Amino acid sequence: MLNTKRWSVDLEKDLSTYYPQIKQAADLLQQNEVVAFPTETVYGLGANAKETEAVMKIYEAKGRPSDNPLIVHIAEVQQLHEFAQIESEKAKALMDAFWPGALTIVLPCKPGTLSKQVTAGLSTVGVRMPDHPIALELIRAAGLPIAAPSANRSGKPSPTQADHVASDLEGRIAGIVDGGSTGIGVESTVVSCVGETPVILRPGGITKEALEEVVGTVSVDPGLTKKDEAPVSPGMKYTHYAPEAKMYIFHGSDEDMQRHIQKYKAEGLKVGVLTTEEKKSLFAADVVYSCGWREKPETVAANLYRVLRQFDETDVDLIISEAFSEEGVGSAIMNRLQKAAGGRTLPSFQ
Ligand code: AMP
Ligand code: MG
C-alpha cells in the first residue's frame, strides 16, 4: 500500500499560490511515480511517458488491459516533436483550433522515444494538450510528456471529482491533485490523423461538426457503431464506465419506460432510473436520479459519471436509462451509456 498524498488547489485563487504543491506532484512524476490530476474532461492518472517502469504503474493501479494504449499529455506543442511526426496539415489545423482542449490526435510515433507500453505496441500515439491550468502547470513543472488515462479502476465510470479517484485508487498511487469537479465530464474526442481523412475513433468533448468546420470531411470509425467490426481504438472494445447494477438503455415513450419499471418491480427487483430534470417526475422507481437537462446535453455530460457512481451507493438491482439524441456531445453521451450498459437495451411495447 502506498501512502497517497493529496493536495487541494482552489482555482478561485491565483494558481501561483500552489506552485510548491504542484512542484511536489511534479517531483513524484519525475521519480516515475503515478499522480492523478484534474483536466477539463475527467481526472487523469499521469506518469512519465518515456519510462516503462512509470507507465507499468498506471496499468497496475487501474487494472487496465495492456493492449489499450494511453494518451500522452503535453503542455506545449514544442514537446510533440520529441516523439510524434506532425506532417499532416489537417492535424496541425486541428491543434491550432482545439488545443488546449478536449481533442486527442493520433499521429505516427517516432520509434524509440516513448515507452512501448504507452502505445501498446502500435506505431501511432494519441496526444492531447488539456485545457486545465493545473494539468498544464503540472506537465510544465515535470518537463515530461505525461501518459494519462482516466484515473479510475478499469471498467468503472471515469472520475469527475478527486473523491472518485480516491475511492478507486487510494493506496495504489503516489498522489492526487484535487482541483474540484471537472468541467466537460466525458473524455476527449479521439481523432486519427494518420491517413488523409481524419477519423473519429472515440466521440467525446469536441463534436464531429466542430471538427468538420476546421478540416472538412471527418469520418467515424465503423467499429464504433457496427457490432461485427473491431474498433480501431483498442479501448472502445471493452465494457466501460459501468455501474455495479446491470444497466439497460430504453428507446421509446415515457409510458413504456414506466411499464418496464413496473414489470421489474413486480418481479421483486429494485429499479433505478437514470433520467433528466425534464422527465424525472414521470417515473416511479426505487431510485430516480437526474443527470441534467435533456435540452442542455452539456449538463448531462458533466454529471453522467458522478450519477453512475451514485447508483453504486444504492441497492438497486438494475438501472434503466433514458436514451439521448446523438447530436453534438450527445454522441459521446450515448457512446458512454452504451458501454456502461454493455450494449443492453429494452424494447418498446407493441
Ligand atoms: P483513456 O486513456 O481511458 O481516456 O482511453 C484512451 C482511449 O484512446 C482509448 O480508447 C484508447 O484505445 C485510445 N487511444 C489511445 N492511443 C491510441 C492510438 N495510438 N490509436 C488508437 N487509439 C488510441
Ligand atoms: Mg478511461
mmCIF file of C-alpha atoms and ligand atoms in Angstrom:
data_model
loop_
_atom_site.group_PDB
_atom_site.id
_atom_site.type_symbol
_atom_site.label_atom_id
_atom_site.label_comp_id
_atom_site.label_asym_id
_atom_site.label_seq_id
_atom_site.Cartn_x
_atom_site.Cartn_y
_atom_site.Cartn_z
ATOM 1 C CA MET A 1 0.000 0.000 0.000
ATOM 2 C CA LEU A 2 1.242 3.459 -0.896
ATOM 3 C CA ASN A 3 0.571 6.473 1.240
ATOM 4 C CA THR A 4 -1.404 8.525 -1.287
ATOM 5 C CA LYS A 5 -0.625 12.238 -0.878
ATOM 6 C CA ARG A 6 -3.390 14.718 -1.588
ATOM 7 C CA TRP A 7 -3.031 18.387 -2.474
ATOM 8 C CA SER A 8 -6.081 20.656 -2.727
ATOM 9 C CA VAL A 9 -5.968 23.533 -5.166
ATOM 10 C CA ASP A 10 -8.619 26.254 -5.026
ATOM 11 C CA LEU A 11 -8.942 27.549 -8.579
ATOM 12 C CA GLU A 12 -10.565 30.752 -7.328
ATOM 13 C CA LYS A 13 -7.137 31.740 -6.012
ATOM 14 C CA ASP A 14 -4.058 32.616 -8.031
ATOM 15 C CA LEU A 15 -2.504 29.331 -9.194
ATOM 16 C CA SER A 16 0.999 30.563 -8.272
ATOM 17 C CA THR A 17 -0.017 30.180 -4.588
ATOM 18 C CA TYR A 18 0.030 26.443 -5.248
ATOM 19 C CA TYR A 19 3.275 26.135 -7.185
ATOM 20 C CA PRO A 20 5.029 24.433 -4.219
ATOM 21 C CA GLN A 21 2.327 21.730 -4.079
ATOM 22 C CA ILE A 22 2.349 21.279 -7.851
ATOM 23 C CA LYS A 23 6.143 21.014 -7.710
ATOM 24 C CA GLN A 24 5.839 18.166 -5.174
ATOM 25 C CA ALA A 25 3.474 16.338 -7.501
ATOM 26 C CA ALA A 26 5.796 17.011 -10.477
ATOM 27 C CA ASP A 27 8.778 15.681 -8.488
ATOM 28 C CA LEU A 28 6.880 12.415 -7.976
ATOM 29 C CA LEU A 29 6.255 12.202 -11.732
ATOM 30 C CA GLN A 30 9.977 12.712 -12.332
ATOM 31 C CA GLN A 31 10.657 9.870 -9.895
ATOM 32 C CA ASN A 32 8.483 7.633 -12.107
ATOM 33 C CA GLU A 33 5.579 7.624 -9.647
ATOM 34 C CA VAL A 34 1.918 7.943 -10.620
ATOM 35 C CA VAL A 35 -0.123 11.066 -9.791
ATOM 36 C CA ALA A 36 -3.795 11.853 -10.525
ATOM 37 C CA PHE A 37 -4.715 15.354 -11.652
ATOM 38 C CA PRO A 38 -7.757 17.224 -12.944
ATOM 39 C CA THR A 39 -8.247 18.042 -16.615
ATOM 40 C CA GLU A 40 -11.206 19.776 -18.259
ATOM 41 C CA THR A 41 -12.660 16.376 -19.282
ATOM 42 C CA VAL A 42 -12.128 13.905 -16.390
ATOM 43 C CA TYR A 43 -9.336 13.246 -13.859
ATOM 44 C CA GLY A 44 -6.202 11.760 -15.428
ATOM 45 C CA LEU A 45 -3.730 9.294 -13.954
ATOM 46 C CA GLY A 46 -0.327 10.567 -15.015
ATOM 47 C CA ALA A 47 3.115 9.025 -15.348
ATOM 48 C CA ASN A 48 6.341 9.699 -17.254
ATOM 49 C CA ALA A 49 5.569 8.502 -20.798
ATOM 50 C CA LYS A 50 9.242 7.809 -21.523
ATOM 51 C CA GLU A 51 9.793 5.221 -18.804
ATOM 52 C CA THR A 52 8.262 1.764 -18.846
ATOM 53 C CA GLU A 53 8.688 1.464 -15.073
ATOM 54 C CA ALA A 54 6.433 4.513 -14.624
ATOM 55 C CA VAL A 55 3.874 3.525 -17.277
ATOM 56 C CA MET A 56 3.504 -0.001 -15.888
ATOM 57 C CA LYS A 57 2.398 1.547 -12.595
ATOM 58 C CA ILE A 58 -0.594 3.107 -14.383
ATOM 59 C CA TYR A 59 -1.685 -0.266 -15.777
ATOM 60 C CA GLU A 60 -1.228 -1.879 -12.371
ATOM 61 C CA ALA A 61 -3.097 0.806 -10.427
ATOM 62 C CA LYS A 62 -6.014 0.779 -12.883
ATOM 63 C CA GLY A 63 -6.060 -2.947 -13.557
ATOM 64 C CA ARG A 64 -6.119 -1.939 -17.226
ATOM 65 C CA PRO A 65 -5.559 -4.400 -20.093
ATOM 66 C CA SER A 66 -2.160 -3.600 -21.579
ATOM 67 C CA ASP A 67 -3.379 -3.729 -25.193
ATOM 68 C CA ASN A 68 -5.174 -0.450 -24.563
ATOM 69 C CA PRO A 69 -2.821 2.469 -25.333
ATOM 70 C CA LEU A 70 -2.545 5.601 -23.207
ATOM 71 C CA ILE A 71 -2.981 9.206 -24.289
ATOM 72 C CA VAL A 72 0.137 11.356 -23.922
ATOM 73 C CA HIS A 73 -0.457 14.810 -22.449
ATOM 74 C CA ILE A 74 1.688 17.811 -23.273
ATOM 75 C CA ALA A 75 1.754 21.456 -22.190
ATOM 76 C CA GLU A 76 3.375 22.939 -25.302
ATOM 77 C CA VAL A 77 3.236 21.938 -28.987
ATOM 78 C CA GLN A 78 7.034 22.047 -28.960
ATOM 79 C CA GLN A 79 7.057 18.875 -26.802
ATOM 80 C CA LEU A 80 5.402 16.948 -29.661
ATOM 81 C CA HIS A 81 8.423 16.977 -31.944
ATOM 82 C CA GLU A 82 10.284 14.830 -29.459
ATOM 83 C CA PHE A 83 8.067 11.789 -30.054
ATOM 84 C CA ALA A 84 5.479 12.336 -32.831
ATOM 85 C CA GLN A 85 5.514 13.082 -36.556
ATOM 86 C CA ILE A 86 3.354 16.056 -37.466
ATOM 87 C CA GLU A 87 3.477 16.267 -41.238
ATOM 88 C CA SER A 88 -0.316 16.199 -41.576
ATOM 89 C CA GLU A 89 -1.631 19.705 -42.355
ATOM 90 C CA LYS A 90 -5.040 18.656 -41.035
ATOM 91 C CA ALA A 91 -3.503 17.591 -37.725
ATOM 92 C CA LYS A 92 -1.815 20.984 -37.446
ATOM 93 C CA ALA A 93 -5.075 22.783 -38.213
ATOM 94 C CA LEU A 94 -6.879 20.742 -35.529
ATOM 95 C CA MET A 95 -4.175 21.542 -32.978
ATOM 96 C CA ASP A 96 -4.428 25.250 -33.790
ATOM 97 C CA ALA A 97 -8.181 25.208 -33.483
ATOM 98 C CA PHE A 98 -8.719 22.944 -30.463
ATOM 99 C CA TRP A 99 -5.619 22.892 -28.281
ATOM 100 C CA PRO A 100 -5.574 23.257 -25.427
ATOM 101 C CA GLY A 101 -8.817 21.276 -25.358
ATOM 102 C CA ALA A 102 -10.727 18.004 -25.365
ATOM 103 C CA LEU A 103 -9.232 16.625 -28.585
ATOM 104 C CA THR A 104 -6.765 13.724 -28.734
ATOM 105 C CA ILE A 105 -4.947 13.468 -32.052
ATOM 106 C CA VAL A 106 -3.454 10.140 -33.143
ATOM 107 C CA LEU A 107 -0.189 10.631 -35.060
ATOM 108 C CA PRO A 108 2.697 8.425 -36.201
ATOM 109 C CA CYS A 109 5.053 7.888 -33.258
ATOM 110 C CA LYS A 110 8.821 8.314 -33.586
ATOM 111 C CA PRO A 111 10.206 4.879 -32.713
ATOM 112 C CA GLY A 112 12.260 4.550 -29.557
ATOM 113 C CA THR A 113 11.106 7.817 -27.996
ATOM 114 C CA LEU A 114 8.302 6.715 -25.664
ATOM 115 C CA SER A 115 7.897 3.615 -23.556
ATOM 116 C CA LYS A 116 6.409 0.868 -25.732
ATOM 117 C CA GLN A 117 3.802 0.362 -23.031
ATOM 118 C CA VAL A 118 2.302 3.785 -23.814
ATOM 119 C CA THR A 119 1.374 2.887 -27.372
ATOM 120 C CA ALA A 120 0.625 -0.754 -26.521
ATOM 121 C CA GLY A 121 2.828 -1.795 -29.417
ATOM 122 C CA LEU A 122 1.102 0.427 -32.042
ATOM 123 C CA SER A 123 3.183 2.612 -34.378
ATOM 124 C CA THR A 124 0.957 5.582 -33.521
ATOM 125 C CA VAL A 125 0.485 7.741 -30.446
ATOM 126 C CA GLY A 126 -2.552 9.674 -29.176
ATOM 127 C CA VAL A 127 -1.652 13.162 -27.918
ATOM 128 C CA ARG A 128 -3.575 15.902 -26.202
ATOM 129 C CA MET A 129 -2.958 19.297 -24.624
ATOM 130 C CA PRO A 130 -5.504 19.592 -21.801
ATOM 131 C CA ASP A 131 -7.268 22.889 -21.186
ATOM 132 C CA HIS A 132 -6.855 22.969 -17.440
ATOM 133 C CA PRO A 133 -4.481 25.259 -15.525
ATOM 134 C CA ILE A 134 -3.434 22.567 -13.014
ATOM 135 C CA ALA A 135 -2.794 19.929 -15.683
ATOM 136 C CA LEU A 136 -0.769 22.350 -17.796
ATOM 137 C CA GLU A 137 1.292 23.600 -14.846
ATOM 138 C CA LEU A 138 1.959 20.058 -13.620
ATOM 139 C CA ILE A 139 3.145 18.890 -17.060
ATOM 140 C CA ARG A 140 5.333 22.004 -17.424
ATOM 141 C CA ALA A 141 6.827 21.533 -13.969
ATOM 142 C CA ALA A 142 7.579 17.864 -14.654
ATOM 143 C CA GLY A 143 9.105 18.779 -18.030
ATOM 144 C CA LEU A 144 7.963 15.427 -19.436
ATOM 145 C CA PRO A 145 5.338 14.038 -21.775
ATOM 146 C CA ILE A 146 2.776 12.573 -19.377
ATOM 147 C CA ALA A 147 0.866 9.399 -20.233
ATOM 148 C CA ALA A 148 -2.536 9.688 -18.606
ATOM 149 C CA PRO A 149 -5.663 7.567 -18.945
ATOM 150 C CA SER A 150 -8.704 8.345 -16.824
ATOM 151 C CA ALA A 151 -7.966 7.937 -13.098
ATOM 152 C CA ASN A 152 -10.482 5.167 -12.356
ATOM 153 C CA ARG A 153 -10.165 1.427 -11.875
ATOM 154 C CA SER A 154 -10.574 -0.133 -15.308
ATOM 155 C CA GLY A 155 -14.228 -0.663 -16.221
ATOM 156 C CA LYS A 156 -15.612 1.861 -13.700
ATOM 157 C CA PRO A 157 -17.031 5.247 -14.634
ATOM 158 C CA SER A 158 -14.322 7.870 -15.155
ATOM 159 C CA PRO A 159 -13.717 10.209 -12.199
ATOM 160 C CA THR A 160 -15.012 13.762 -12.348
ATOM 161 C CA GLN A 161 -14.080 14.565 -8.722
ATOM 162 C CA ALA A 162 -10.977 13.862 -6.625
ATOM 163 C CA ASP A 163 -13.082 11.746 -4.240
ATOM 164 C CA HIS A 164 -13.943 9.398 -7.127
ATOM 165 C CA VAL A 165 -10.209 8.946 -7.739
ATOM 166 C CA ALA A 166 -9.580 8.316 -4.051
ATOM 167 C CA SER A 167 -12.371 5.767 -3.785
ATOM 168 C CA ASP A 168 -10.889 3.768 -6.696
ATOM 169 C CA LEU A 169 -7.149 4.283 -6.240
ATOM 170 C CA GLU A 170 -6.293 5.374 -2.666
ATOM 171 C CA GLY A 171 -3.238 3.372 -1.557
ATOM 172 C CA ARG A 172 -2.437 2.386 -5.156
ATOM 173 C CA ILE A 173 -0.964 5.689 -6.393
ATOM 174 C CA ALA A 174 1.536 8.246 -5.072
ATOM 175 C CA GLY A 175 -0.696 11.317 -5.136
ATOM 176 C CA ILE A 176 -3.886 13.139 -6.130
ATOM 177 C CA VAL A 177 -4.085 16.822 -7.015
ATOM 178 C CA ASP A 178 -7.623 17.889 -6.098
ATOM 179 C CA GLY A 179 -8.869 20.720 -8.300
ATOM 180 C CA GLY A 180 -12.613 20.262 -7.717
ATOM 181 C CA SER A 181 -15.108 18.960 -10.276
ATOM 182 C CA THR A 182 -14.047 18.678 -13.909
ATOM 183 C CA GLY A 183 -16.000 20.730 -16.449
ATOM 184 C CA ILE A 184 -16.884 18.667 -19.532
ATOM 185 C CA GLY A 185 -17.332 15.359 -17.759
ATOM 186 C CA VAL A 186 -16.755 12.960 -20.685
ATOM 187 C CA GLU A 187 -13.374 12.068 -22.149
ATOM 188 C CA SER A 188 -11.691 13.740 -25.098
ATOM 189 C CA THR A 189 -12.659 13.036 -28.687
ATOM 190 C CA VAL A 190 -10.002 10.780 -30.238
ATOM 191 C CA VAL A 191 -9.318 11.544 -33.913
ATOM 192 C CA SER A 192 -6.758 9.765 -36.048
ATOM 193 C CA CYS A 193 -4.779 11.943 -38.454
ATOM 194 C CA VAL A 194 -2.629 9.094 -39.756
ATOM 195 C CA GLY A 195 -4.469 8.864 -43.110
ATOM 196 C CA GLU A 196 -5.689 11.612 -45.454
ATOM 197 C CA THR A 197 -9.202 11.882 -43.948
ATOM 198 C CA PRO A 198 -9.361 12.336 -40.174
ATOM 199 C CA VAL A 199 -11.279 9.511 -38.466
ATOM 200 C CA ILE A 200 -13.073 9.761 -35.127
ATOM 201 C CA LEU A 201 -12.060 6.738 -33.051
ATOM 202 C CA ARG A 202 -13.918 7.833 -29.928
ATOM 203 C CA PRO A 203 -16.629 10.501 -29.685
ATOM 204 C CA GLY A 204 -16.038 12.997 -26.899
ATOM 205 C CA GLY A 205 -15.988 16.563 -25.696
ATOM 206 C CA ILE A 206 -15.468 18.019 -29.187
ATOM 207 C CA THR A 207 -18.131 17.216 -31.756
ATOM 208 C CA LYS A 208 -17.748 15.907 -35.310
ATOM 209 C CA GLU A 209 -19.481 19.058 -36.547
ATOM 210 C CA ALA A 210 -16.878 21.254 -34.834
ATOM 211 C CA LEU A 211 -14.009 19.226 -36.345
ATOM 212 C CA GLU A 212 -15.542 19.434 -39.825
ATOM 213 C CA GLU A 213 -15.699 23.199 -39.620
ATOM 214 C CA VAL A 214 -11.904 23.180 -39.445
ATOM 215 C CA VAL A 215 -10.795 20.316 -41.728
ATOM 216 C CA GLY A 216 -13.794 19.432 -43.883
ATOM 217 C CA THR A 217 -14.941 15.809 -44.068
ATOM 218 C CA VAL A 218 -14.267 13.708 -40.975
ATOM 219 C CA SER A 219 -15.303 10.059 -40.901
ATOM 220 C CA VAL A 220 -16.312 7.903 -37.953
ATOM 221 C CA ASP A 221 -14.685 4.526 -37.271
ATOM 222 C CA PRO A 222 -17.349 1.950 -38.303
ATOM 223 C CA GLY A 223 -16.199 -0.215 -35.383
ATOM 224 C CA LEU A 224 -17.872 2.304 -33.056
ATOM 225 C CA THR A 225 -21.355 1.584 -34.326
ATOM 226 C CA LYS A 226 -21.302 -1.830 -36.032
ATOM 227 C CA LYS A 227 -21.216 -4.876 -33.797
ATOM 228 C CA ASP A 228 -19.268 -7.073 -36.214
ATOM 229 C CA GLU A 229 -16.353 -4.666 -36.828
ATOM 230 C CA ALA A 230 -13.494 -4.289 -34.387
ATOM 231 C CA PRO A 231 -12.907 -0.688 -33.341
ATOM 232 C CA VAL A 232 -9.564 0.877 -34.358
ATOM 233 C CA SER A 233 -9.229 2.420 -30.905
ATOM 234 C CA PRO A 234 -8.494 -0.596 -28.725
ATOM 235 C CA GLY A 235 -10.170 0.935 -25.662
ATOM 236 C CA MET A 236 -13.542 1.032 -27.395
ATOM 237 C CA LYS A 237 -13.979 -2.740 -27.341
ATOM 238 C CA TYR A 238 -14.249 -3.045 -23.576
ATOM 239 C CA THR A 239 -17.319 -2.672 -21.378
ATOM 240 C CA HIS A 240 -16.537 0.526 -19.627
ATOM 241 C CA TYR A 241 -17.810 3.224 -17.374
ATOM 242 C CA ALA A 242 -20.148 0.669 -15.824
ATOM 243 C CA PRO A 243 -22.049 0.957 -12.549
ATOM 244 C CA GLU A 244 -22.325 -2.242 -10.483
ATOM 245 C CA ALA A 245 -26.006 -2.863 -11.263
ATOM 246 C CA LYS A 246 -26.875 -4.042 -14.767
ATOM 247 C CA MET A 247 -27.890 -1.153 -16.933
ATOM 248 C CA TYR A 248 -30.355 -1.001 -19.833
ATOM 249 C CA ILE A 249 -30.990 1.821 -22.260
ATOM 250 C CA PHE A 250 -34.580 2.406 -23.214
ATOM 251 C CA HIS A 251 -35.583 3.948 -26.556
ATOM 252 C CA GLY A 252 -39.298 4.751 -26.602
ATOM 253 C CA SER A 253 -42.125 6.581 -24.903
ATOM 254 C CA ASP A 254 -42.134 7.634 -21.247
ATOM 255 C CA GLU A 255 -45.221 5.472 -20.672
ATOM 256 C CA ASP A 256 -43.437 2.383 -21.984
ATOM 257 C CA MET A 257 -40.409 3.145 -19.841
ATOM 258 C CA GLN A 258 -42.679 3.233 -16.779
ATOM 259 C CA ARG A 259 -44.204 -0.103 -17.862
ATOM 260 C CA HIS A 260 -40.734 -1.637 -17.866
ATOM 261 C CA ILE A 261 -40.092 -0.241 -14.400
ATOM 262 C CA GLN A 262 -43.390 -1.701 -13.198
ATOM 263 C CA LYS A 263 -42.621 -5.089 -14.729
ATOM 264 C CA TYR A 264 -39.270 -5.387 -12.943
ATOM 265 C CA LYS A 265 -40.730 -4.146 -9.669
ATOM 266 C CA ALA A 266 -43.427 -6.815 -9.927
ATOM 267 C CA GLU A 267 -40.602 -9.380 -10.099
ATOM 268 C CA GLY A 268 -39.385 -8.067 -6.736
ATOM 269 C CA LEU A 269 -36.394 -6.211 -8.176
ATOM 270 C CA LYS A 270 -35.227 -2.790 -7.048
ATOM 271 C CA VAL A 271 -35.176 -0.489 -10.031
ATOM 272 C CA GLY A 272 -33.022 2.595 -10.556
ATOM 273 C CA VAL A 273 -33.797 5.157 -13.228
ATOM 274 C CA LEU A 274 -31.317 7.459 -14.925
ATOM 275 C CA THR A 275 -33.248 10.399 -16.283
ATOM 276 C CA THR A 276 -33.253 14.163 -16.678
ATOM 277 C CA GLU A 277 -34.746 17.223 -14.981
ATOM 278 C CA GLU A 278 -37.470 17.425 -17.626
ATOM 279 C CA LYS A 279 -38.629 13.835 -17.073
ATOM 280 C CA LYS A 280 -37.762 12.862 -13.512
ATOM 281 C CA SER A 281 -41.283 13.366 -12.165
ATOM 282 C CA LEU A 282 -42.675 10.901 -14.738
ATOM 283 C CA PHE A 283 -41.056 7.771 -13.313
ATOM 284 C CA ALA A 284 -41.960 5.861 -10.160
ATOM 285 C CA ALA A 285 -38.955 3.645 -9.362
ATOM 286 C CA ASP A 286 -36.937 2.816 -6.229
ATOM 287 C CA VAL A 287 -34.217 5.323 -7.081
ATOM 288 C CA VAL A 288 -34.605 8.121 -9.629
ATOM 289 C CA TYR A 289 -31.516 10.181 -10.476
ATOM 290 C CA SER A 290 -31.387 13.075 -12.875
ATOM 291 C CA CYS A 291 -28.109 13.810 -14.634
ATOM 292 C CA GLY A 292 -29.021 17.225 -16.048
ATOM 293 C CA TRP A 293 -31.252 18.827 -18.636
ATOM 294 C CA ARG A 294 -32.132 16.984 -21.853
ATOM 295 C CA GLU A 295 -32.283 20.312 -23.580
ATOM 296 C CA LYS A 296 -28.737 21.117 -22.409
ATOM 297 C CA PRO A 297 -26.719 17.978 -23.214
ATOM 298 C CA GLU A 298 -23.507 19.519 -21.855
ATOM 299 C CA THR A 299 -25.100 19.344 -18.386
ATOM 300 C CA VAL A 300 -25.801 15.628 -18.919
ATOM 301 C CA ALA A 301 -22.169 15.035 -19.969
ATOM 302 C CA ALA A 302 -20.899 16.936 -16.934
ATOM 303 C CA ASN A 303 -22.937 14.875 -14.420
ATOM 304 C CA LEU A 304 -23.167 11.465 -16.095
ATOM 305 C CA TYR A 305 -20.254 9.662 -14.413
ATOM 306 C CA ARG A 306 -20.972 11.123 -10.977
ATOM 307 C CA VAL A 307 -24.567 9.872 -11.186
ATOM 308 C CA LEU A 308 -23.491 6.421 -12.471
ATOM 309 C CA ARG A 309 -21.216 6.187 -9.427
ATOM 310 C CA GLN A 310 -24.077 7.290 -7.147
ATOM 311 C CA PHE A 311 -26.046 4.231 -8.163
ATOM 312 C CA ASP A 312 -23.264 2.114 -6.646
ATOM 313 C CA GLU A 313 -24.193 3.568 -3.261
ATOM 314 C CA THR A 314 -27.772 2.311 -3.586
ATOM 315 C CA ASP A 315 -29.082 -1.261 -3.554
ATOM 316 C CA VAL A 316 -30.790 -1.199 -6.945
ATOM 317 C CA ASP A 317 -30.697 -4.464 -8.923
ATOM 318 C CA LEU A 318 -30.859 -2.795 -12.303
ATOM 319 C CA ILE A 319 -30.799 0.651 -13.863
ATOM 320 C CA ILE A 320 -32.931 1.818 -16.764
ATOM 321 C CA SER A 321 -31.624 4.890 -18.561
ATOM 322 C CA GLU A 322 -33.463 7.079 -20.979
ATOM 323 C CA ALA A 323 -31.791 7.459 -24.385
ATOM 324 C CA PHE A 324 -30.429 10.742 -25.706
ATOM 325 C CA SER A 325 -30.143 12.412 -29.075
ATOM 326 C CA GLU A 326 -26.836 11.565 -30.751
ATOM 327 C CA GLU A 327 -26.267 15.075 -31.999
ATOM 328 C CA GLY A 328 -23.249 17.071 -30.890
ATOM 329 C CA VAL A 329 -21.973 15.992 -27.477
ATOM 330 C CA GLY A 330 -24.948 13.582 -27.432
ATOM 331 C CA SER A 331 -22.863 11.126 -29.480
ATOM 332 C CA ALA A 332 -20.319 10.957 -26.627
ATOM 333 C CA ILE A 333 -23.113 10.622 -24.048
ATOM 334 C CA MET A 334 -24.773 7.746 -25.927
ATOM 335 C CA ASN A 335 -21.415 6.065 -26.608
ATOM 336 C CA ARG A 336 -20.610 6.065 -22.865
ATOM 337 C CA LEU A 337 -24.114 4.940 -21.894
ATOM 338 C CA GLN A 338 -23.952 2.060 -24.372
ATOM 339 C CA LYS A 339 -20.585 0.998 -22.930
ATOM 340 C CA ALA A 340 -21.949 1.297 -19.390
ATOM 341 C CA ALA A 341 -24.907 -0.863 -20.405
ATOM 342 C CA GLY A 342 -22.680 -3.367 -22.213
ATOM 343 C CA GLY A 343 -24.937 -2.759 -25.253
ATOM 344 C CA ARG A 344 -28.126 -3.852 -23.409
ATOM 345 C CA THR A 345 -31.328 -2.124 -24.489
ATOM 346 C CA LEU A 346 -35.014 -2.518 -23.667
ATOM 347 C CA PRO A 347 -37.604 -2.683 -26.463
ATOM 348 C CA SER A 348 -40.752 -0.607 -26.794
ATOM 349 C CA PHE A 349 -44.013 -2.431 -26.113
ATOM 350 C CA GLN A 350 -46.039 -3.029 -29.270
HETATM 351 P P1 AMP B 1 -8.435 6.721 -21.676
HETATM 352 O O1 AMP B 1 -6.966 6.857 -21.540
HETATM 353 O O2 AMP B 1 -9.058 5.858 -20.637
HETATM 354 O O3 AMP B 1 -9.115 8.047 -21.866
HETATM 355 O O4 AMP B 1 -8.613 5.959 -23.054
HETATM 356 C C1 AMP B 1 -7.824 6.352 -24.162
HETATM 357 C C2 AMP B 1 -8.517 5.995 -25.434
HETATM 358 O O5 AMP B 1 -7.725 6.433 -26.544
HETATM 359 C C3 AMP B 1 -8.708 4.512 -25.567
HETATM 360 O O6 AMP B 1 -9.939 4.238 -26.184
HETATM 361 C C4 AMP B 1 -7.544 4.136 -26.473
HETATM 362 O O7 AMP B 1 -7.770 2.934 -27.143
HETATM 363 C C5 AMP B 1 -7.449 5.355 -27.394
HETATM 364 N N1 AMP B 1 -6.111 5.514 -27.968
HETATM 365 C C6 AMP B 1 -5.004 5.973 -27.352
HETATM 366 N N2 AMP B 1 -3.946 5.950 -28.184
HETATM 367 C C7 AMP B 1 -4.377 5.446 -29.364
HETATM 368 C C8 AMP B 1 -3.760 5.139 -30.621
HETATM 369 N N3 AMP B 1 -2.466 5.336 -30.822
HETATM 370 N N4 AMP B 1 -4.543 4.642 -31.594
HETATM 371 C C9 AMP B 1 -5.859 4.432 -31.391
HETATM 372 N N5 AMP B 1 -6.496 4.682 -30.232
HETATM 373 C C10 AMP B 1 -5.779 5.190 -29.221
HETATM 374 MG MG MG B 2 -10.790 5.603 -19.313
#
